[in-house]
XYZ file of C-alpha atoms in Angstrom:
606
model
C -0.280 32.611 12.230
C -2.203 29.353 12.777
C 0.636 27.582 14.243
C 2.109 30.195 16.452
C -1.922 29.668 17.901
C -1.960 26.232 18.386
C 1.571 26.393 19.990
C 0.971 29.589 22.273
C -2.434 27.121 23.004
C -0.090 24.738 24.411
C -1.879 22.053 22.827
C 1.044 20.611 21.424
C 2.173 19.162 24.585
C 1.739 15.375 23.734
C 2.870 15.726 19.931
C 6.088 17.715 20.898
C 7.199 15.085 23.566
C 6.713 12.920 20.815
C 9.115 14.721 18.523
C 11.790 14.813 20.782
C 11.792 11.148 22.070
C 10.633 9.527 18.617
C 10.222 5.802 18.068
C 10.687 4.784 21.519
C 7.561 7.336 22.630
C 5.430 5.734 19.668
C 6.578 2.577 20.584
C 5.653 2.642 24.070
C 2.410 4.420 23.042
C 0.964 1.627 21.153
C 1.854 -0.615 23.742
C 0.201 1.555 26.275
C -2.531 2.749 24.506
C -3.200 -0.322 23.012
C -4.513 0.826 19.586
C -7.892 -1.165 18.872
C -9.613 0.966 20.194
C -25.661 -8.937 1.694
C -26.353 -11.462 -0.224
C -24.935 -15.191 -0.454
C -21.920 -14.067 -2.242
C -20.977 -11.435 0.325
C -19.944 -14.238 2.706
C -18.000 -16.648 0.396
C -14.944 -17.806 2.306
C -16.149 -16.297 4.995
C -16.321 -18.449 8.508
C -19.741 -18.189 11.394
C -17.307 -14.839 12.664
C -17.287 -13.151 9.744
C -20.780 -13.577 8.411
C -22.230 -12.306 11.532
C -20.399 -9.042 11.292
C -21.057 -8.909 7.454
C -24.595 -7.721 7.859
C -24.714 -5.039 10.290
C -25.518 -2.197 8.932
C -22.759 0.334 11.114
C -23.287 3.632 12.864
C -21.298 6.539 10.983
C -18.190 5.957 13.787
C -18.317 2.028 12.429
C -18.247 3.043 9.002
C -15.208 5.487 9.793
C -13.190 3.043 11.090
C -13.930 0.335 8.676
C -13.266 2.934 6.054
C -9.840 3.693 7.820
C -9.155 0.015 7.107
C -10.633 -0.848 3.681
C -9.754 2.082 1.503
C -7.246 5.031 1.785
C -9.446 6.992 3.999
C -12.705 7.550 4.472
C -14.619 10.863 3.259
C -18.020 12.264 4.632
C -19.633 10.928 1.442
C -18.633 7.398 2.148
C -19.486 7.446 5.690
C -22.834 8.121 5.122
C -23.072 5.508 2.495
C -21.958 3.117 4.475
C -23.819 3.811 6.875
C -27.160 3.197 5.129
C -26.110 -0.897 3.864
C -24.142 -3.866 5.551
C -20.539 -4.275 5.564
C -20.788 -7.026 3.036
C -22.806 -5.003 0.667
C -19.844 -2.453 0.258
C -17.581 -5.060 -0.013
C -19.452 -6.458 -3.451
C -20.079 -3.117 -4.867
C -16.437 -2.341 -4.494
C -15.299 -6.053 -5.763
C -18.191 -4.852 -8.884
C -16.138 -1.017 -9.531
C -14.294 -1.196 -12.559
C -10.315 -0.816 -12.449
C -8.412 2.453 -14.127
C -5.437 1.400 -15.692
C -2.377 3.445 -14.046
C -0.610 2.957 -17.798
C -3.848 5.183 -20.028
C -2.367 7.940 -17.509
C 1.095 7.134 -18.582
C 0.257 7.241 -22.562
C -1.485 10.384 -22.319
C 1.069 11.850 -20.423
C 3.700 10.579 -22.964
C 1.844 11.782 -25.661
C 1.754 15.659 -24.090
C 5.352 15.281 -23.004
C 6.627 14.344 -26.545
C 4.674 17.654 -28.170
C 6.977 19.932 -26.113
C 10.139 17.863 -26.478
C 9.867 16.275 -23.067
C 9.444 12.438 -22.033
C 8.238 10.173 -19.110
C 9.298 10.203 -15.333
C 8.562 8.117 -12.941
C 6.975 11.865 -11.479
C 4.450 10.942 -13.512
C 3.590 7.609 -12.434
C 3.655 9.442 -8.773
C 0.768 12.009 -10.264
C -1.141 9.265 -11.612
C -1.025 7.353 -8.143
C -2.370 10.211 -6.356
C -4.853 11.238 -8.767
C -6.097 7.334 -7.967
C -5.522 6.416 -4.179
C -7.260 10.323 -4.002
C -10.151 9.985 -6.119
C -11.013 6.748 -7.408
C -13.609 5.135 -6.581
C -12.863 1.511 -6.471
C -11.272 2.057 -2.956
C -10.416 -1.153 -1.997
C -9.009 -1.676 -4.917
C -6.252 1.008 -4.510
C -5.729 -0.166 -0.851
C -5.244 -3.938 -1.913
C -3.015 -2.894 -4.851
C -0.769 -0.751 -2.243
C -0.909 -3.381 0.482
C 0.167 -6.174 -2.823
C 3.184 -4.152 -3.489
C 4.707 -3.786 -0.435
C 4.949 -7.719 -0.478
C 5.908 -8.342 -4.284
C 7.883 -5.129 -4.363
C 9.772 -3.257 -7.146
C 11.009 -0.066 -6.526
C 12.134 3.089 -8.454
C 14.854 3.172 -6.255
C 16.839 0.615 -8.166
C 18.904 2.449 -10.811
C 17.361 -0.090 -13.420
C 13.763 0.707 -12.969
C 14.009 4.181 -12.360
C 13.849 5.151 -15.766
C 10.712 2.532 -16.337
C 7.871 4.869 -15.242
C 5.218 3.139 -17.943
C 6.643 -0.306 -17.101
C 6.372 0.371 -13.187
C 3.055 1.618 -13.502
C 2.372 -1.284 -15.799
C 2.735 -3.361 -12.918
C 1.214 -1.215 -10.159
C -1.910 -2.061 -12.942
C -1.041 -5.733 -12.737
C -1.567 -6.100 -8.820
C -4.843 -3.844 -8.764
C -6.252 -6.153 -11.534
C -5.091 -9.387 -9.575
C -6.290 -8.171 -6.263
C -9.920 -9.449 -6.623
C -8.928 -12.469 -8.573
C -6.699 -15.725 -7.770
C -3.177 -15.827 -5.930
C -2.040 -17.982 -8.285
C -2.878 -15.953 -11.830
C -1.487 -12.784 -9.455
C 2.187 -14.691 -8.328
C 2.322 -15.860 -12.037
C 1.741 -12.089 -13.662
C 4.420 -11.160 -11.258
C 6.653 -13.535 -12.254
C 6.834 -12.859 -15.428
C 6.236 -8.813 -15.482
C 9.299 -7.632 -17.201
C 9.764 -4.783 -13.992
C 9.826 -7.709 -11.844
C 12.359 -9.671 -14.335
C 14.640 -6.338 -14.526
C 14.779 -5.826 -10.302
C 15.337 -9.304 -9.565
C 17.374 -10.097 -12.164
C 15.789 -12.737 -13.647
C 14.923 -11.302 -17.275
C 17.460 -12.590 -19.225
C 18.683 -15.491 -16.931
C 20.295 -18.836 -18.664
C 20.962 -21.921 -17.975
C 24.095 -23.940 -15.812
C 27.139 -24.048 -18.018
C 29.339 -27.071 -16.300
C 31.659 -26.132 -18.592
C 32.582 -22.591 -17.202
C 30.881 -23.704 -13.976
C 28.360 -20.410 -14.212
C 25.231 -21.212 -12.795
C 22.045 -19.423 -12.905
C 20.810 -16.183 -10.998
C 19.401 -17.488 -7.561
C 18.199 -13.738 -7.193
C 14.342 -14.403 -8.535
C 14.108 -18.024 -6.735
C 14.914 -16.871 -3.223
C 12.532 -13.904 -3.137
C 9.600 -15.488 -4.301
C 10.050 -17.919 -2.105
C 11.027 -16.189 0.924
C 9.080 -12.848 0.172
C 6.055 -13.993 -2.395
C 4.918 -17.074 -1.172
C 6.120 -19.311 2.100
C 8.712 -17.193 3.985
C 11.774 -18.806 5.583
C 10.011 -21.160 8.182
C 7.480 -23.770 8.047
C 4.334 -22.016 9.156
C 1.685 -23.928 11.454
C -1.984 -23.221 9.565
C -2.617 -19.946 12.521
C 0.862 -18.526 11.408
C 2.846 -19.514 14.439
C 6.511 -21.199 13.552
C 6.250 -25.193 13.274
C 9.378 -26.643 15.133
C 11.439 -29.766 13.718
C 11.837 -32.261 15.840
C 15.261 -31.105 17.785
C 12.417 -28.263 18.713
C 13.747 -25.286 17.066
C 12.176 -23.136 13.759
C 11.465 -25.619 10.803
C 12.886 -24.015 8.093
C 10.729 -23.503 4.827
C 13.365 -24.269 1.885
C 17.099 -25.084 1.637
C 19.764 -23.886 -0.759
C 19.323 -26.956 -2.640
C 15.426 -26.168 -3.326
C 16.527 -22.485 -4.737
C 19.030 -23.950 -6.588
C 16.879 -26.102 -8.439
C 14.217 -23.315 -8.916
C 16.690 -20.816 -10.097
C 17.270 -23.305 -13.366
C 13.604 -23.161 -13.682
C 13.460 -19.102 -14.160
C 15.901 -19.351 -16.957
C 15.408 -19.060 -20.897
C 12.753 -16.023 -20.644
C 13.436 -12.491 -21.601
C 11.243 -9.471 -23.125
C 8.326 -9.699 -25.072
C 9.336 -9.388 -28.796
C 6.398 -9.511 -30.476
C 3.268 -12.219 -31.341
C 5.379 -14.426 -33.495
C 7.853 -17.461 -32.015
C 10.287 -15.612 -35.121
C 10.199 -12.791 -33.572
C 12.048 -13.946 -30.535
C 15.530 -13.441 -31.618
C 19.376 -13.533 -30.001
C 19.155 -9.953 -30.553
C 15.873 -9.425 -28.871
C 16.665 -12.208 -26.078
C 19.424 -9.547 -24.722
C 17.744 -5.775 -25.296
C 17.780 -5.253 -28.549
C 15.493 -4.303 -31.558
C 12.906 -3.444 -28.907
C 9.085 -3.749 -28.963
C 6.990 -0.870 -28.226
C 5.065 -2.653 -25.764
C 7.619 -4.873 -24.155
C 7.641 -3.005 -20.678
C 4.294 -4.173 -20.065
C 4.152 -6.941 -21.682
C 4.534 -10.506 -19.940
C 8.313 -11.837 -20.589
C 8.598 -14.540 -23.437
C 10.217 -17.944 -23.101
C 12.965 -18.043 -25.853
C 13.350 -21.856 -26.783
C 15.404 -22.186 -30.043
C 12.742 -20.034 -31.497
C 15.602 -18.513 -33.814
C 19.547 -19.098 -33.777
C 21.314 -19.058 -30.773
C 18.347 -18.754 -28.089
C 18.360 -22.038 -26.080
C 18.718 -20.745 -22.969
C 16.411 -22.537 -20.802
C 18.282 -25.781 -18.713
C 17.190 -28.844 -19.551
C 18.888 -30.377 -16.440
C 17.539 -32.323 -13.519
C 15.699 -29.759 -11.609
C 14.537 -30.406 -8.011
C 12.934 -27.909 -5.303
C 10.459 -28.651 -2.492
C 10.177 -32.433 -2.814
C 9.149 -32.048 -6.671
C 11.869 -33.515 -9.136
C 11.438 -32.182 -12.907
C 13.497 -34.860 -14.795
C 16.230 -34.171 -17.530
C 14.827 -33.131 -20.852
C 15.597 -33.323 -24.693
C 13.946 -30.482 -25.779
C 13.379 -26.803 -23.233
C 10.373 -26.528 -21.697
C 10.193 -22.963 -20.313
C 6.221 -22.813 -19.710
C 5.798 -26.270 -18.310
C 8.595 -25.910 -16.321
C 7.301 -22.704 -14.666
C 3.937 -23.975 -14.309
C 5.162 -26.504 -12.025
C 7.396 -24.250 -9.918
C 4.631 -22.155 -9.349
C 1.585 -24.566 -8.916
C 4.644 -25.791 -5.954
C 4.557 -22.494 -4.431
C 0.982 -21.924 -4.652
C -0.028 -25.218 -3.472
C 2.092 -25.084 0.163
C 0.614 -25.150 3.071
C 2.643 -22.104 4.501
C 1.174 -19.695 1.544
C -2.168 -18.320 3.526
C -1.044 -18.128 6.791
C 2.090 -16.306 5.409
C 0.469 -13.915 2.798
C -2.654 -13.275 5.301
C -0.612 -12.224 8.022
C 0.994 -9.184 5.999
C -2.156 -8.203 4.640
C -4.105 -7.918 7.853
C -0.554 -5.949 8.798
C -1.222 -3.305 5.941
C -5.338 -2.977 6.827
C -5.715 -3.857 10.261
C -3.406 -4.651 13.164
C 0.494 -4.913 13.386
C -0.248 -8.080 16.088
C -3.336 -10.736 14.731
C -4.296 -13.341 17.427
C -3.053 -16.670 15.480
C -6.910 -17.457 15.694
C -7.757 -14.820 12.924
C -4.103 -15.905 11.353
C -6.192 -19.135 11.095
C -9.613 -18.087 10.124
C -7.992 -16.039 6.909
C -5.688 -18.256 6.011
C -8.884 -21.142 5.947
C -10.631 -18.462 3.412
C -7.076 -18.463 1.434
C -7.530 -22.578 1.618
C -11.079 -23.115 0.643
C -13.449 -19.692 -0.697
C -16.320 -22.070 0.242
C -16.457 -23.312 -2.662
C -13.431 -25.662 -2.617
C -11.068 -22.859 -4.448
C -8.010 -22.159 -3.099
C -6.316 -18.415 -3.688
C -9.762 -16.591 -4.222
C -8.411 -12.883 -3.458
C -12.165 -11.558 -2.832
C -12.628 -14.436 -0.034
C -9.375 -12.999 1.845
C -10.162 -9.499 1.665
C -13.665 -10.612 3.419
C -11.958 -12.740 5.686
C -9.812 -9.636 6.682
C -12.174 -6.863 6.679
C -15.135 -8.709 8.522
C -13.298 -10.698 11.176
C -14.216 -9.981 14.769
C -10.702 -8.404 15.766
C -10.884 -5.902 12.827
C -14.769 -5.240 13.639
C -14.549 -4.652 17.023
C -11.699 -1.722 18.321
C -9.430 -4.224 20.634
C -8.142 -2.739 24.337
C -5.249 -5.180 24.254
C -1.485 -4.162 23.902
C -1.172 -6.064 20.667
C -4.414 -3.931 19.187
C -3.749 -2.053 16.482
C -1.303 -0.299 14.462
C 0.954 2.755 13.325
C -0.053 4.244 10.190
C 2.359 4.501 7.833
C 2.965 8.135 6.551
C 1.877 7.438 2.516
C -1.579 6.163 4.490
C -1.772 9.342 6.909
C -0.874 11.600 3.819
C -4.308 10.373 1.855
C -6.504 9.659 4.903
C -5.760 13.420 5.327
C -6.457 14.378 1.513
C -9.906 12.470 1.519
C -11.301 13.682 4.618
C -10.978 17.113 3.725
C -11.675 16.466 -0.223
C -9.073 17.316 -1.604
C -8.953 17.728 -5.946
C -6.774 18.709 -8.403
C -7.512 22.009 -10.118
C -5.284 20.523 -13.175
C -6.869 17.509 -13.527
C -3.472 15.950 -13.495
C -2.794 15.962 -9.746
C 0.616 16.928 -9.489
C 2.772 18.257 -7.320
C 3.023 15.409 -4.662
C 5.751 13.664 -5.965
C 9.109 11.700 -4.004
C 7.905 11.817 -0.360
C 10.564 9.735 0.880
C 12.909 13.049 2.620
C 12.524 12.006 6.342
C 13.766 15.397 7.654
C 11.324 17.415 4.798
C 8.052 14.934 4.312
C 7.524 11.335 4.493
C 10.045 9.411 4.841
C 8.123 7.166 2.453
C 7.022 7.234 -1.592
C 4.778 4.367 -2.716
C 6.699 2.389 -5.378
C 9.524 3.642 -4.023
C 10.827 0.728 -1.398
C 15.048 0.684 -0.576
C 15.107 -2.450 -1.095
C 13.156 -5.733 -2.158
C 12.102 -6.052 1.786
C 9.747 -3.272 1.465
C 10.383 -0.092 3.421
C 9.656 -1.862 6.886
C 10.036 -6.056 7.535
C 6.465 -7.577 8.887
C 8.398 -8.626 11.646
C 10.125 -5.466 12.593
C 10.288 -4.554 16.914
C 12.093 -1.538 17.973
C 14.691 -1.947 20.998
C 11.918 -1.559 23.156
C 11.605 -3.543 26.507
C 7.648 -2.656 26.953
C 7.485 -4.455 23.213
C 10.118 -7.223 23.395
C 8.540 -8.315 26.990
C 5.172 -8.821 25.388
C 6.527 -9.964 22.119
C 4.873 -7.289 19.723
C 5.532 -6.028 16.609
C 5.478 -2.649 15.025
C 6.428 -2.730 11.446
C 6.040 0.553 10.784
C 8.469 2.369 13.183
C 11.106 0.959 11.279
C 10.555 4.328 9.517
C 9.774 6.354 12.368
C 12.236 7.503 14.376
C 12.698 10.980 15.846
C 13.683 13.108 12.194
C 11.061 11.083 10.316
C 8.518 12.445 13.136
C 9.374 15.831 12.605
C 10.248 15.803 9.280
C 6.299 14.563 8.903
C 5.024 17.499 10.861
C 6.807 20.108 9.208
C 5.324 18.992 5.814
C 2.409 18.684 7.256
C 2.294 22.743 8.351
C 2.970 23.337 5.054
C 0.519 21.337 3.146
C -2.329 22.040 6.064
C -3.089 25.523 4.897
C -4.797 25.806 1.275
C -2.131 27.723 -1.375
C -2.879 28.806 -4.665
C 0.171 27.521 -6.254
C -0.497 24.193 -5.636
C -1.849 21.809 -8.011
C -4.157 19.196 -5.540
C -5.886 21.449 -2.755
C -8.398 20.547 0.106
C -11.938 21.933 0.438
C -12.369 22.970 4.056
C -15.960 24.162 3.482
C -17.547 22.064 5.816
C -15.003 22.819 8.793
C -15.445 26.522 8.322
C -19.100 26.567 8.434
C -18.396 25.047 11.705
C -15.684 27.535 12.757
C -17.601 30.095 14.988
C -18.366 26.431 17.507
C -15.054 24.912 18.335
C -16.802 21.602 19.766
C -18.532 21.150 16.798
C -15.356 21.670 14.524
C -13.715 19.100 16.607
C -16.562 16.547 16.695
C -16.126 16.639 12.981
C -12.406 16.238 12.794
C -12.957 13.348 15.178
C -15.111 11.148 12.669
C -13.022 12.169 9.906
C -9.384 10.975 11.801
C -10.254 9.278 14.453
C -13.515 7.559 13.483
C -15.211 9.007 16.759
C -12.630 7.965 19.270
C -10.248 11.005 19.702
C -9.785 10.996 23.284
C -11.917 13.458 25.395
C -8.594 15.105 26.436
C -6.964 15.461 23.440
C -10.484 16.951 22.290
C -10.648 19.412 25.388
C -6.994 20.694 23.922
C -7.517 21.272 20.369
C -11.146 23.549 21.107
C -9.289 24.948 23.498
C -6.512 26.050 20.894
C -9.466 26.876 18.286
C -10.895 28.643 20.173
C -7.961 31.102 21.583
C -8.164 31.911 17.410
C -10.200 34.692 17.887
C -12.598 35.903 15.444
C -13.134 39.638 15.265
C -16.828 40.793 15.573
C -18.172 42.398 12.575
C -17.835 45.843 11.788
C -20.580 47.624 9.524
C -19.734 51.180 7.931
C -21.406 54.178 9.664
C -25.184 54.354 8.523
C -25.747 51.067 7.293
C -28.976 49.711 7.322
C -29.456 47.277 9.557
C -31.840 44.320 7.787
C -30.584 43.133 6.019
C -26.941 44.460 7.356
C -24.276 45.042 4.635
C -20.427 43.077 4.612
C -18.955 43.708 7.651
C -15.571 46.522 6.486
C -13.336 43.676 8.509
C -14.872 40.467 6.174
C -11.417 39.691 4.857
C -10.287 39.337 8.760
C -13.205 36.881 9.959
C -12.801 34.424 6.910
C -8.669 34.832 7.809
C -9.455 34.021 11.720
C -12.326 31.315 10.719
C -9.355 29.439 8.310
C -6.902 29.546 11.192
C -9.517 27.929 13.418
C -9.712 25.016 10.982
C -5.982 25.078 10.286
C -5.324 24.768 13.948
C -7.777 21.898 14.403
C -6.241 19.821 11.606
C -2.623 20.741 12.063
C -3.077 19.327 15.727
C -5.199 16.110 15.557
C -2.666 15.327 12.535
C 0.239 16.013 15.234
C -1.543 13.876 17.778
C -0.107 10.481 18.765
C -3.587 9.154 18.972
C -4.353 10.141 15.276
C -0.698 7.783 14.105
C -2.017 4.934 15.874
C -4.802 2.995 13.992
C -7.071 1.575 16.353
């Protein structure tokens, strides 16, 4: 009944004009609307911008937002943590949480499975996600680790990994561990993460053969260095293109440079176990498998056993850097220098910190906070370069993620995996398993999501960072919108209509919300909406849009209380008609959420 109320309300006004016109009305929306609305160690990498905004101490609105940003959504508890320290002080604590290893979940899970006959899906590792970007505590974590693999992606989409739900988790793990350390230990454990070595078809690769004329697989040395690292153009240090001299886009890297990198990645294959014997022909191609070799780093196999030099020990040159012929493979020193190359360009901070103030912040940085995270990237303040926790700061504390812009290029869409658990914690939702299951593949457009995390089409993520709908209100001011490359007019509805299913609280599913805050506040519409605001919109739901969904609450109406004939009146008895207040009170709160979920203003991150 709650939605025929909200509808019938004709609240829904805004939200079903956006249904029917799609990206174009979010596009234009975000242009219009413009989105935007410690101690020593807090500020490491951090420039004069940031360390003024690391030590205010924010309002409960503040700490919303920042929330919004940092983690996957912030939760009444948080807020008024927050709230009582400094931005920076959250920020250590979090960098201080200890990590939960996606893969324990997948053993334990194994380990039931196999007692009734059954075995691993990659449904698990979806469970196990949820039961973390949900409830964990090391927030930041969990957002990093999402934002990380929609840059270094592998995907359960891929008919190899699909039935790899340990390994995939394996290396969800990997980039939630790397997130607070270097770039450089992280871009090496991704290199050589057997999921990564499966979907870009490097695990297993070998050498040139002049002979036959086979060559090795370029598929590993292009998208770590168009994708991973430096893009496809040389980058000026705010993230703006450098032009050659004829004036045109400097490209980054030729054929010739991926060429010589693809002989590099060559000679390595699964782990087979702790002993250079161990590494045989047999092993180098699948067989006699170890337990743990789909989590286990790949192995270089370098005439460890018969019939295993695989590795070239040609000429090898890439990005000015020449590795000279060798008599003997050298798989390890090789790599080292490949990815020290990588790591050491200029391009790599302005490149990575771009997409990661994408994912937290805004679709469209100025190229002056380009710069001022990509300096972090360059120096942590303590001449290290790559120091993870320095970025994040840089990101999270920077004026133009502090302070809600009014400019077109302010802000951003959030992406439906984001609004799914921003909507979970702010009504606290848990799993009355334990397991949290029942989530699952998201990615339907025209029945949920259009989205599933691990679950990318293709190596380029589900949306390109540089992704701008036919739009001329976005091409004339030369914006961005990354996400509307999945959002388009099924997506939209698709996303509401699984959204007025999962609003209301069932018994039959597993993870459930706990609305007992909103219906304390059910009887005072305002106040219900006031709340809703903080949670969703971190205190800036338009007054309009506020005016419309108390005005649908309230056309809920709650029966007044009947008492049986003869009751005493103090203290009075349960009203005969209980079961029909509690129903209309839980419609009022329905309503409420249903619509500021609907509402255009709740998609756009300010």
């Amino acid at each position: 009944m709650f939605l025929e109320q909200a509808f019938d309300a004709g609240t829904m006004a805004r939200t079903g004009r956006t249904c029917r016109t799609g990206a174009l009305a979010l596009a234009l929306l975000l242009t219009a609307c413009g989105g935007g609305g410690g101690g020593s160690a807090s500020l490491a990498g951090a420039g004069p911008e940031a360390a003024a905004q690391a030590v205010i101490v924010p309002s409960a609105a503040e700490a919303a937002r920042f929330l919004t940003q940092a983690t996957f959504g912030p939760t009444d508890a948080e807020i008024k943590r927050l709230s009582g320290m400094s931005y920076a002080a959250w920020i250590d604590d979090q960098y201080a949480r200890p990590q939960t290893l996606h893969r324990l979940y997948m053993n334990q899970a194994a380990a039931d499975l196999a007692s009734v006959g059954q075995t691993l899906s990659r449904t698990n590792f979806f469970d196990s996600y949820w039961s973390q970007a949900l409830g964990a505590e090391d927030q930041l974590r969990q957002r990093a680790a999402f934002a990380l693999s929609q840059i270094m992606v592998i995907s359960f989409a891929d008919a190899t990994l699909t039935n790899q739900a340990r390994g995939v988790a394996s290396y969800y793990d990997m980039l939630g561990e790397n997130a607070f350390g270097n770039f450089r230990k992280l871009l090496e454990d991704v290199t050589l993460h057997p999921m990564m070595g499966i979907y870009l078809t490097w695990l297993g690769n070998q050498k040139e053969d002049p002979a036959t004329g086979k060559v090795p697989d370029l598929n590993f040395a292009r998208e770590i260095t168009q994708l991973f690292t430096i893009g496809q153009w040389e980058l000026n240090p705010d993230g703006t293109q450098a032009l050659g001299a004829d004036g045109k886009p400097a490209p980054a890297y030729t054929g010739a440079d991926l060429s010589g990198m693809s002989q590099v990645f060559t000679g390595w294959s699964w782990y087979a176990g702790p002993n250079l014997a161990d590494r045989t022909n047999r092993r180098y191609f699948g067989n006699d498998a170890s337990l743990e070799r789909d989590w286990r780093p790949m192995q270089p196999y370098n005439q460890y056993s018969a019939n295993t030099s695989f590795h070239s020990i040609s000429e090898k040159k890439f990005l000015g850097v020449t590795i000279p012929p060798q008599s003997q493979p050298d798989s390890e020193g090789d790599l080292k220098i490949v990815l020290d190359t990588l790591f050491n360009h200029p391009n790599v901070g302005p490149f990575i910190g771009k997409q990661l103030i994408q994912r937290l912040v805004t679709s469209n940085p100025s190229p002056a906070y380009v710069a001022r995270v990509a300096a972090a990237f360059n120096d942590n303040g303590s001449g290290v370069r790559g120091d993870m926790k320095a970025v994040w700061r840089a990101i999270l504390l920077d004026p133009e993620a502090r302070t809600p812009g009014s400019a077109p290029s302010a802000g951003k869409l959030r992406e439906p995996v984001v609004r799914l658990a921003n909507f979970m914690r702010a009504f606290n939702a848990t799993s009355v398993s334990g397991r949290w299951t029942g989530i699952g593949l998201t990615d339907d457009p025209a029945a949920s999501l259009n989205q599933t995390a691990m679950f990318s089409p293709t190596v380029f993520n589900f949306f390109r960072p540089g992704y701008a709908p036919t739009s001329k209100a976005i091409s004339d001011a030369n914006l961005v919108v990354p996400e509307l490359q999945i959002t388009h007019e099924l997506s939209v509805a698709g996303y509401m209509n699984y959204m007025r299913g999962l609003v209301p609280i069932t018994t039959t599913r597993d993870i459930r919300q706990d609305y007992s805050a909103e219906l304390a506040l059910a009887t005072d519409p305002d106040a219900l909406v006031d709340r809703i605001d903080l949670l969703l919109f971190y205190g800036r739901m338009p007054a309009a849009l506020k005016t419309q969904i108390a005005t649908a609450v309230a056309s809920r109406a709650i029966p007044a209380p009947v008492y049986p004939a003869g009751a005493a009146s103090a203290p009075p008895p349960e009203p005969t008609n209980q079961s029909n207040i509690d129903s209309a009170k839980r419609d009022r709160v329905y309503i409420a959420v249903f619509l500021a979920l609907a509402a255009p203003d709740y998609l756009i991150q300010q």
